[in-house]
PDB file of C-alpha atoms in Angstrom:
ATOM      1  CA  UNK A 124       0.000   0.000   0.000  1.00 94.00           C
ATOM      2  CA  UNK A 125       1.362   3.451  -0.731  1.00 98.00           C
ATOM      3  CA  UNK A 126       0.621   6.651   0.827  1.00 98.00           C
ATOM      4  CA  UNK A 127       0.792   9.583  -0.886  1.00 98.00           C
ATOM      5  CA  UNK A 128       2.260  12.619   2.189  1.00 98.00           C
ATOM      6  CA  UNK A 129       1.437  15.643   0.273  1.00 98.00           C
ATOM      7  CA  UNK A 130      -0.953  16.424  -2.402  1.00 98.00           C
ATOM      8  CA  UNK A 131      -3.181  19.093  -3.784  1.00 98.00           C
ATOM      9  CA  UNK A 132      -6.169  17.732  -4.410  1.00 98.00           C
ATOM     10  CA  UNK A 133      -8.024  21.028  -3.284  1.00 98.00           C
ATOM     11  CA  UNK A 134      -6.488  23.038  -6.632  1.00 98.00           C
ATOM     12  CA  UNK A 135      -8.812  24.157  -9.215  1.00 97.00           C
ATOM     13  CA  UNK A 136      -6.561  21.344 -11.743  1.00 98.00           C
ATOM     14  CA  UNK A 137      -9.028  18.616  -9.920  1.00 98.00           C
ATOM     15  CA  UNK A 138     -12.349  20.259 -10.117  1.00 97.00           C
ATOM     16  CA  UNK A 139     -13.835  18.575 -12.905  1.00 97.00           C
ATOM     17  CA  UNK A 140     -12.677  14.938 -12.787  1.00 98.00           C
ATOM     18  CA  UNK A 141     -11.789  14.142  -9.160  1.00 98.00           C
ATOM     19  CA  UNK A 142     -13.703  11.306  -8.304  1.00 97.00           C
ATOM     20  CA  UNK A 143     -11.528   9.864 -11.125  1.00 98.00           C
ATOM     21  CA  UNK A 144      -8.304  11.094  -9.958  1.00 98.00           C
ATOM     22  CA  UNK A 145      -9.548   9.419  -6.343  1.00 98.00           C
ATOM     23  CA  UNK A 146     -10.499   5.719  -8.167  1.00 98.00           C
ATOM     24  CA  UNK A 147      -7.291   5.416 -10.147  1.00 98.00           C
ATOM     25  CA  UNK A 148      -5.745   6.539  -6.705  1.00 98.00           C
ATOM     26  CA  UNK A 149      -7.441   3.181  -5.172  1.00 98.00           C
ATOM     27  CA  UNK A 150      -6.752   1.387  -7.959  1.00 98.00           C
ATOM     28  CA  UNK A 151      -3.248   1.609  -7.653  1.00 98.00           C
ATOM     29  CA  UNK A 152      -3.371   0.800  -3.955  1.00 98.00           C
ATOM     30  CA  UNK A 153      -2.878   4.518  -2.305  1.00 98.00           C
ATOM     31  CA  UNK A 154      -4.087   3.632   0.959  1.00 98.00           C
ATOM     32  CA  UNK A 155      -4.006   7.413   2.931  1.00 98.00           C
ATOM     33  CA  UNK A 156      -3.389  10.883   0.944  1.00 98.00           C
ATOM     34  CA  UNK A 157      -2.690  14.275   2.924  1.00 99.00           C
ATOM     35  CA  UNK A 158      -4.280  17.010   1.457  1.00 99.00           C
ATOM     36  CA  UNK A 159      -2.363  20.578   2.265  1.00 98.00           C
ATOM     37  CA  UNK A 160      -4.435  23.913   2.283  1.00 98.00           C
ATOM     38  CA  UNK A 161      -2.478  26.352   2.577  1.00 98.00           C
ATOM     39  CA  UNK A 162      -4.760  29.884   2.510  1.00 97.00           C
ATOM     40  CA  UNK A 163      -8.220  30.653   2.556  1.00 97.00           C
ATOM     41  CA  UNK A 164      -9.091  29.399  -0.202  1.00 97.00           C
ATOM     42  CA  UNK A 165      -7.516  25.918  -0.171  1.00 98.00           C
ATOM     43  CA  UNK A 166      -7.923  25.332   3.758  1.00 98.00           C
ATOM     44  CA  UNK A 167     -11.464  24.420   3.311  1.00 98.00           C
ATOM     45  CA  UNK A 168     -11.605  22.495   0.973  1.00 98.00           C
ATOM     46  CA  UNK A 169      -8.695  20.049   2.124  1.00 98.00           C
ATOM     47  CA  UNK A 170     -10.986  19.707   5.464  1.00 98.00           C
ATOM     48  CA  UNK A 171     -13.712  19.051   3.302  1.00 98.00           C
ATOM     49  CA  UNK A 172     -11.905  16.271   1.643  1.00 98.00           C
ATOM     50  CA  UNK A 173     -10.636  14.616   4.607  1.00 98.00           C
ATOM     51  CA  UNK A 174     -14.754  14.749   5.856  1.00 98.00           C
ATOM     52  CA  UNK A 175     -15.791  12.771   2.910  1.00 98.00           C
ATOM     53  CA  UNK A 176     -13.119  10.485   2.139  1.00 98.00           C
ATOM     54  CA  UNK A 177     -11.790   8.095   5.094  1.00 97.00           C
ATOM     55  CA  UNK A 178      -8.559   7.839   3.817  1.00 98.00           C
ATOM     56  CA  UNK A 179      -7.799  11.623   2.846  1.00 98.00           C
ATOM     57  CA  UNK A 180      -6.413  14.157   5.991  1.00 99.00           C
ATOM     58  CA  UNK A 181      -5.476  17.454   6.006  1.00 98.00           C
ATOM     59  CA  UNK A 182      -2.683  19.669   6.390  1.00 99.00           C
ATOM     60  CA  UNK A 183      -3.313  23.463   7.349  1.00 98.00           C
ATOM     61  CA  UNK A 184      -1.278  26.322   7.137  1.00 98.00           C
ATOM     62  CA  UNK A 185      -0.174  29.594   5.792  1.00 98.00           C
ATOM     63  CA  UNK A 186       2.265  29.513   2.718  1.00 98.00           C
ATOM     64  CA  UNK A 187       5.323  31.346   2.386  1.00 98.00           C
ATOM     65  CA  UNK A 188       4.264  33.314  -0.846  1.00 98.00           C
ATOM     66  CA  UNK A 189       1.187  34.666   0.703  1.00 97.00           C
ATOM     67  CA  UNK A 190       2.347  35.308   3.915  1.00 97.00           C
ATOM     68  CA  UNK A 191       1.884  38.789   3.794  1.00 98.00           C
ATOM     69  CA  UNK A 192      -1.667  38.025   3.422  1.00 97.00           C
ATOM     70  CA  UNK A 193      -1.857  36.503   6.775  1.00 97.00           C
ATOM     71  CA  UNK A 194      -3.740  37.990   9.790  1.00 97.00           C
ATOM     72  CA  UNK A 195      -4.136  37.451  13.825  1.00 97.00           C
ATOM     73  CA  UNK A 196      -7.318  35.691  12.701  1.00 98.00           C
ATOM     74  CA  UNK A 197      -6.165  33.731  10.321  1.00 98.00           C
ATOM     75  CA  UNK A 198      -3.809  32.340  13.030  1.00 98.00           C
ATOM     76  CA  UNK A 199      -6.463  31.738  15.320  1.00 98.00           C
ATOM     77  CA  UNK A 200      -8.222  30.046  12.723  1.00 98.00           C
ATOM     78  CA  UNK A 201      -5.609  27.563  11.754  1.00 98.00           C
ATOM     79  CA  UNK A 202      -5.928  27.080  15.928  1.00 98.00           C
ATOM     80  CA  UNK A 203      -9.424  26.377  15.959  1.00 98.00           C
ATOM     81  CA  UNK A 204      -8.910  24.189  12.777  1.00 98.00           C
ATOM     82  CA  UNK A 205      -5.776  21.856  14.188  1.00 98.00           C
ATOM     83  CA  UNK A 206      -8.110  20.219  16.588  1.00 98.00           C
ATOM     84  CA  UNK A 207     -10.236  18.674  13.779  1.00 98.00           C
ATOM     85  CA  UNK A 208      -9.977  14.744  13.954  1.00 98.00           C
ATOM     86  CA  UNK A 209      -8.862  14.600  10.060  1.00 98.00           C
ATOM     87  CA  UNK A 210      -6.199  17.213  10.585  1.00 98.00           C
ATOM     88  CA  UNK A 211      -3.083  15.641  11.357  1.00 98.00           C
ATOM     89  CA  UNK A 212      -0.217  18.660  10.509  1.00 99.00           C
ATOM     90  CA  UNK A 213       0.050  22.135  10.580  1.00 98.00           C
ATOM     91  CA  UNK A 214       1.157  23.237   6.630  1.00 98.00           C
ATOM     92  CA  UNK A 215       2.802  23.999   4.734  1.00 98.00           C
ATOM     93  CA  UNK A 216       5.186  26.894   5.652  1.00 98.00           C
ATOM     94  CA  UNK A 217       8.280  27.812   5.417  1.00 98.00           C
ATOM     95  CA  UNK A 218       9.945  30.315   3.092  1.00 98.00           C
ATOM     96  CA  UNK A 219      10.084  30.999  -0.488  1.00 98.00           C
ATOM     97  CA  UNK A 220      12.861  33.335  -1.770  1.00 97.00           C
ATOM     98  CA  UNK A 221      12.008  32.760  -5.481  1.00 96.00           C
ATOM     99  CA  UNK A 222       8.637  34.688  -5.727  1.00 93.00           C
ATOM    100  CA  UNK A 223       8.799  38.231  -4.118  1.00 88.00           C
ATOM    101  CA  UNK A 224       5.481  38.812  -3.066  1.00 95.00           C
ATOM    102  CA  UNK A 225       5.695  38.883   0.289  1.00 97.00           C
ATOM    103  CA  UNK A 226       9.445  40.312   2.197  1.00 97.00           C
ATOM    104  CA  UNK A 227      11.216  37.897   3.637  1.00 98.00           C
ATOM    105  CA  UNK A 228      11.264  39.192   7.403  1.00 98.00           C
ATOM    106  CA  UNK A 229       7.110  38.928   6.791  1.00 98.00           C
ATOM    107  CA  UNK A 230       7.886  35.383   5.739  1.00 98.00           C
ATOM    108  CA  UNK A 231      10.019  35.065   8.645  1.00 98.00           C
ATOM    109  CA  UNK A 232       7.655  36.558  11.409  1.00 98.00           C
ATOM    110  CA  UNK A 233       4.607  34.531   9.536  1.00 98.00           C
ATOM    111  CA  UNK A 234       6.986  30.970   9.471  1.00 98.00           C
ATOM    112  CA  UNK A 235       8.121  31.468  13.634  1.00 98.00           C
ATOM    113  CA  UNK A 236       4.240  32.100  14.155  1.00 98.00           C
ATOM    114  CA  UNK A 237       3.115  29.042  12.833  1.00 98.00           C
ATOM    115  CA  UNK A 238       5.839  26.731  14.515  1.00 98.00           C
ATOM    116  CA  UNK A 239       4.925  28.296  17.842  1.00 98.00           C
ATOM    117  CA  UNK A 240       1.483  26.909  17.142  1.00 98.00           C
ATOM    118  CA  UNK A 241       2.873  23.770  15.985  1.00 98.00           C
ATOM    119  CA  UNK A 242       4.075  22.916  19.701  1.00 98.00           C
ATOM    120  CA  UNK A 243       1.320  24.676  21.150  1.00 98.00           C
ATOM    121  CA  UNK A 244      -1.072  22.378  19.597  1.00 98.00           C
ATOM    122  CA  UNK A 245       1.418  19.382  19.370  1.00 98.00           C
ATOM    123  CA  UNK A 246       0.888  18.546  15.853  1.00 98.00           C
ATOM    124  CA  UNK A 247       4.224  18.203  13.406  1.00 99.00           C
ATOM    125  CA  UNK A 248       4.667  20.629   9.703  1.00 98.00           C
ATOM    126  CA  UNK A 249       4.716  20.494   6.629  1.00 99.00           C
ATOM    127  CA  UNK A 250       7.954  22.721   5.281  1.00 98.00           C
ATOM    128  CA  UNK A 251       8.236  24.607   2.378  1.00 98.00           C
ATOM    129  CA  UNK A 252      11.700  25.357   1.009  1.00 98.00           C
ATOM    130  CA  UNK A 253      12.708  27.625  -1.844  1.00 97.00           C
ATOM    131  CA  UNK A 254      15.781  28.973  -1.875  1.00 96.00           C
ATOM    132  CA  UNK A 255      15.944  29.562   1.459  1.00 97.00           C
ATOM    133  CA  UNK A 256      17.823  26.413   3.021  1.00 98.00           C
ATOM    134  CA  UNK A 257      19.762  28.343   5.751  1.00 98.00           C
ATOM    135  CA  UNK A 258      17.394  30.591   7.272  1.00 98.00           C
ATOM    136  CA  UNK A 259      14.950  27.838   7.394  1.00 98.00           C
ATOM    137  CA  UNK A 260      17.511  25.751   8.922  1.00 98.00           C
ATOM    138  CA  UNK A 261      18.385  28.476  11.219  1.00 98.00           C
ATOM    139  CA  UNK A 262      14.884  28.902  12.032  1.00 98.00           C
ATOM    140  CA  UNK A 263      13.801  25.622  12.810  1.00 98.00           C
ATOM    141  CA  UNK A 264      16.881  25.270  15.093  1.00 98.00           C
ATOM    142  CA  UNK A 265      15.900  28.422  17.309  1.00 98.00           C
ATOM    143  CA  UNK A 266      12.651  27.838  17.258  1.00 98.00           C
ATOM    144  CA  UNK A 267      13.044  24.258  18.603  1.00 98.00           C
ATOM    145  CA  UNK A 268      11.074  22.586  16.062  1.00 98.00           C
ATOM    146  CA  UNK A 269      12.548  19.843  17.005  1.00 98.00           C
ATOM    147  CA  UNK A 270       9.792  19.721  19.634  1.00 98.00           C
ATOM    148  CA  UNK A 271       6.768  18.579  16.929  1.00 98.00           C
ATOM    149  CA  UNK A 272       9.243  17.395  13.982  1.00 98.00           C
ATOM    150  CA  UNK A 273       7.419  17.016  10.699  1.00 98.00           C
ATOM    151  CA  UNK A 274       8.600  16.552   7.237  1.00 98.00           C
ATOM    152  CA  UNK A 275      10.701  18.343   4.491  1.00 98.00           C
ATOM    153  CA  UNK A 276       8.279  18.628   1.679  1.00 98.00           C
ATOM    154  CA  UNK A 277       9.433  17.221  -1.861  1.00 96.00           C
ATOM    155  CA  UNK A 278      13.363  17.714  -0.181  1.00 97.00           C
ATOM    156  CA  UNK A 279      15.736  19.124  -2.975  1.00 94.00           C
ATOM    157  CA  UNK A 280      19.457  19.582  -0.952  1.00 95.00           C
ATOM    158  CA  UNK A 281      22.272  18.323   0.236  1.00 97.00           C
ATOM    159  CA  UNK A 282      23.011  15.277   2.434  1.00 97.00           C
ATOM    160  CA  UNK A 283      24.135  17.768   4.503  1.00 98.00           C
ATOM    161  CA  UNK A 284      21.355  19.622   4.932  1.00 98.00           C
ATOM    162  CA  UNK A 285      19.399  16.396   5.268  1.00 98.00           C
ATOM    163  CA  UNK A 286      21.194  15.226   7.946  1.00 98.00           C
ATOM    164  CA  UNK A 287      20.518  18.457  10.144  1.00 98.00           C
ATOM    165  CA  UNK A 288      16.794  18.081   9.302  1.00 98.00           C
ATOM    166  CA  UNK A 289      16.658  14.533  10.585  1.00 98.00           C
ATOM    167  CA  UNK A 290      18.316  15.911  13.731  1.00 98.00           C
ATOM    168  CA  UNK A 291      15.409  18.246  14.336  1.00 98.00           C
ATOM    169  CA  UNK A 292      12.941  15.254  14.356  1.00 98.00           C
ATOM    170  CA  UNK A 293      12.136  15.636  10.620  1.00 98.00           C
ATOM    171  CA  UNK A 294      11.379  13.286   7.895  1.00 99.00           C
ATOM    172  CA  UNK A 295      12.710  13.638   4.715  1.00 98.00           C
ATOM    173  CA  UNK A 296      10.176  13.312   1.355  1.00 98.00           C
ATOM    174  CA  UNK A 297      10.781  13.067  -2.215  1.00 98.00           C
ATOM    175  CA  UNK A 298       8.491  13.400  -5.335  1.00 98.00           C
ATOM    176  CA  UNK A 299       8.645  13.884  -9.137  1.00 98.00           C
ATOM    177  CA  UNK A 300      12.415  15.391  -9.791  1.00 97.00           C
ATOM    178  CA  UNK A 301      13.641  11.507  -7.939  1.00 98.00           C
ATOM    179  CA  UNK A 302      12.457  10.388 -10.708  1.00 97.00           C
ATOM    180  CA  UNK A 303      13.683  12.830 -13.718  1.00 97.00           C
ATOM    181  CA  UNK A 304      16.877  11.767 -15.895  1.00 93.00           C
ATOM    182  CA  UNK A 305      18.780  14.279 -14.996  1.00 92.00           C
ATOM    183  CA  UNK A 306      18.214  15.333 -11.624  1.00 92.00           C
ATOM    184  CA  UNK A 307      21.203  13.803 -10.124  1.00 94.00           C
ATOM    185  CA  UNK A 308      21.407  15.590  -6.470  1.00 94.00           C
ATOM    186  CA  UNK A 309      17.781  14.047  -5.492  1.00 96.00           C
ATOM    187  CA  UNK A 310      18.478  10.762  -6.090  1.00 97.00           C
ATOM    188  CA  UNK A 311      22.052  10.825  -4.234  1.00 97.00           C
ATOM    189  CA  UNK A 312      20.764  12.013  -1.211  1.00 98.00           C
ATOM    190  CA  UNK A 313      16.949   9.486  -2.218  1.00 98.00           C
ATOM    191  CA  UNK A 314      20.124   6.843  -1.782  1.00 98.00           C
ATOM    192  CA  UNK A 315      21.494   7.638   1.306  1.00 98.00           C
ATOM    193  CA  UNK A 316      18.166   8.342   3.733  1.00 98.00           C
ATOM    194  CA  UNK A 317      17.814   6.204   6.220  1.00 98.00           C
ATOM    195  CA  UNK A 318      14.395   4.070   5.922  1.00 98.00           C
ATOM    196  CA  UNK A 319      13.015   5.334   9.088  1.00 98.00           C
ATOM    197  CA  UNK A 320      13.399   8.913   7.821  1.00 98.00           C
ATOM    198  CA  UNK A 321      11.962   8.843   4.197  1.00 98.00           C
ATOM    199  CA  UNK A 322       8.854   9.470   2.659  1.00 98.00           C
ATOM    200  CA  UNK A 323       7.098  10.123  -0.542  1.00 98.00           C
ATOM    201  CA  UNK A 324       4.830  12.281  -2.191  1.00 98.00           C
ATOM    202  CA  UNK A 325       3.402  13.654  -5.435  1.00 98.00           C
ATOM    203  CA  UNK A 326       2.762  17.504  -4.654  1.00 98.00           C
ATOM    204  CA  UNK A 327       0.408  16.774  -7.346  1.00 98.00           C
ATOM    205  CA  UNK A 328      -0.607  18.181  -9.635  1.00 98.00           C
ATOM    206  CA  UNK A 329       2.572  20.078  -9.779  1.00 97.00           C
ATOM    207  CA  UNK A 330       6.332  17.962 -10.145  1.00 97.00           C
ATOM    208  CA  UNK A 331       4.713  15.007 -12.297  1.00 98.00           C
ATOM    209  CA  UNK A 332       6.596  12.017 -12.413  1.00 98.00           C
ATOM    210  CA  UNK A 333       8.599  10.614 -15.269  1.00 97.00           C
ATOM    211  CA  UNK A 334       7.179   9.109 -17.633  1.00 96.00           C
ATOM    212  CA  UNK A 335       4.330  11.547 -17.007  1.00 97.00           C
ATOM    213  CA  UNK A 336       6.099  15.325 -16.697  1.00 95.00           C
ATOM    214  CA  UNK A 337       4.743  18.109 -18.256  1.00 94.00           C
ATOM    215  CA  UNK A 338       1.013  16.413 -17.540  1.00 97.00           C
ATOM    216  CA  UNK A 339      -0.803  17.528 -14.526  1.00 98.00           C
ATOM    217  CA  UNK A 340       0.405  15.160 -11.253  1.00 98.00           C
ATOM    218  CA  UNK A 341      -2.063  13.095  -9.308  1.00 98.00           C
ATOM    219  CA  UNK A 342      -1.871  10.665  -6.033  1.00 98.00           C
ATOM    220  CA  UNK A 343      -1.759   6.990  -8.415  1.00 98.00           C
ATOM    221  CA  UNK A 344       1.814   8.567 -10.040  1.00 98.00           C
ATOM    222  CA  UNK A 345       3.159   8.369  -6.431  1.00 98.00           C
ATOM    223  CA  UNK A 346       3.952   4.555  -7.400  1.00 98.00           C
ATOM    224  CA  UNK A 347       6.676   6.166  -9.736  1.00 98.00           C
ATOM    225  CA  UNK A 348       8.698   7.732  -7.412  1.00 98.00           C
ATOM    226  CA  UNK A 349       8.630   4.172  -4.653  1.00 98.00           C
ATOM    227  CA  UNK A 350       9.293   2.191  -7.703  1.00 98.00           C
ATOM    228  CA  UNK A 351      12.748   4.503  -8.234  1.00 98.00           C
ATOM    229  CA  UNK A 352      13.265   5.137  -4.688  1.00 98.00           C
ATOM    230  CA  UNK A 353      13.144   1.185  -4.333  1.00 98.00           C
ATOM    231  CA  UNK A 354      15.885   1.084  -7.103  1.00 98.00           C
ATOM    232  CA  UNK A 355      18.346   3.624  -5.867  1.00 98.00           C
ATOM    233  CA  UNK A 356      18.462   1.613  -2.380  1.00 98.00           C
ATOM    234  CA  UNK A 357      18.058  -1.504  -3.879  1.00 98.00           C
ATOM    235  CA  UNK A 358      15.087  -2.805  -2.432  1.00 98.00           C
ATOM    236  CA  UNK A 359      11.960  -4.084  -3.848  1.00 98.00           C
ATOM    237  CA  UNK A 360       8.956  -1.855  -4.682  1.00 98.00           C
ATOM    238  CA  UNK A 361       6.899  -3.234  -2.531  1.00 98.00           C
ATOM    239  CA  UNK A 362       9.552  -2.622   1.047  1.00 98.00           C
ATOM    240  CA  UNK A 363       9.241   0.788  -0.092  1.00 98.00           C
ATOM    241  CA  UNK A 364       5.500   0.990  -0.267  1.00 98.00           C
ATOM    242  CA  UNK A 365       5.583  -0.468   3.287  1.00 98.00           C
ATOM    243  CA  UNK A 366       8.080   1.778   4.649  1.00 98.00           C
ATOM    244  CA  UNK A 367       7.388   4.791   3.658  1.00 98.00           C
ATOM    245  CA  UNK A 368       3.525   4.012   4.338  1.00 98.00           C
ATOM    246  CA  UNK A 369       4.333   3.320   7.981  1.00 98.00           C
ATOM    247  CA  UNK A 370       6.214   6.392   8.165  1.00 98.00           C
ATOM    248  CA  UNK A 371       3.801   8.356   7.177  1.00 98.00           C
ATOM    249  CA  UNK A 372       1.226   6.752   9.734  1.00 98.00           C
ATOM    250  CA  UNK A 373       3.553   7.588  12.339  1.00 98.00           C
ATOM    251  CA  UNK A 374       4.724  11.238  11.500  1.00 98.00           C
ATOM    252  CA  UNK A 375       0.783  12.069  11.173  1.00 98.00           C
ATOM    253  CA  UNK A 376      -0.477   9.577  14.183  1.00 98.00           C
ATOM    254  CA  UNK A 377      -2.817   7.772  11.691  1.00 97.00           C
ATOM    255  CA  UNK A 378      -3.480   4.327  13.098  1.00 90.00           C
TER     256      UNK A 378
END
């Protein structure tokens, strides 16, 4: 069984043929999908999904791009939302350098905000990362995330970098680029993860697996990315299905 730790089932890409996307993901044996909202409008939606489907969650949180969107009262929303049974992570956040919409000390103030109501609600994140591996780093570390842990979404760095993550209590996740010919970096560090640290994901419908890039992503593709992961540590498909599914179960408390 596979489980699929981040996906976007709540984007407007899905609004027409869902129930399809959701029977191929069965068909191919996904067995739990997290759905991330992320801002107002995709927040309700993912707890929607996790209310009709018993094997969908949901993530909450404020994303980096839009952080200077966020309010007091959005905060105490994502408060009021984190004790819903079906929510098991607070997420994503983090920063992204690569879009300038909102200054990065509002991305800062918005990121330390919403890991302070990680451990005050004792629920792990989600982390977003673009371009912006040492302040997050340097973040996580004074902010003693370490407390809740969580997960490096769709992880793109060093070993290095890796390793200090899975110091903090954080799993490391890969999607799509694992599996793209020339992506090198991701599937040197995909090697050398320990088993109890790794996860997988599709971010879908962005990052679409080979054979599929350049097509919209969905939660059956995330069988790509085991089957590789499964040959860069040279294990069978099927110990990687396992793994990473009881990972997931644990970071997110899903029995």
């Amino acid at each position: 069984m596979l489980f699929d730790t981040h996906a976007h089932l709540n984007a407007v890409q899905f609004e027409e043929d869902l129930n399809e996307v959701i029977d191929r993901a069965l068909q191919e044996k996904v067995e739990a999908i997290v759905v991330v909202g992320f801002d107002r409008e995709t927040i309700p939606k993912a707890i929607e999904l996790s209310e009709r489907y018993d094997f969908i969650y949901a993530a909450v949180g404020w994303h980096p791009v839009d952080a200077i969107d966020m309010t007091d009262h959005d905060l105490d929303w994502l408060r009021e939302l984190s004790s819903h049974p079906k929510v098991v992570a607070l997420g994503e956040m983090g920063l992204d350098y690569h879009w300038d919409k909102s200054p990065k000390d509002v991305q800062k103030e918005v990121f330390r905000k919403q890991i302070a109501l990680a451990k005050e609600v004792q629920l792990p994140i989600i982390i977003h990362n673009r371009e912006a591996t040492a302040d997050i780093v340097q973040i996580l570390k004074e902010e003693n995330a370490k407390e809740v842990g969580g997960v490096m979404h769709c992880f793109s760095g060093s070993l290095e970098v890796a390793k200090q993550c899975m110091d903090m209590n954080f799993y490391i996740s890969f999607g799509g680029p694992v599996t793209f010919k020339n992506a090198k970096k991701p599937k040197e560090v995909a090697a050398e993860i320990p088993l109890d640290r790794l996860l997988i994901e599709t971010d879908c419908p962005y990052l679409t697996p080979h054979p599929f890039r350049g097509k919209r992503n969905e939660p059956s593709y995330v069988k790509y990315i085991a089957e590789k992961i499964a040959e860069l540590k040279g294990l069978t498909f099927e110990e990687i299905a396992k793994i990473t599914t009881r990972n997931g179960k644990k970071l997110f408390g899903i029995s």
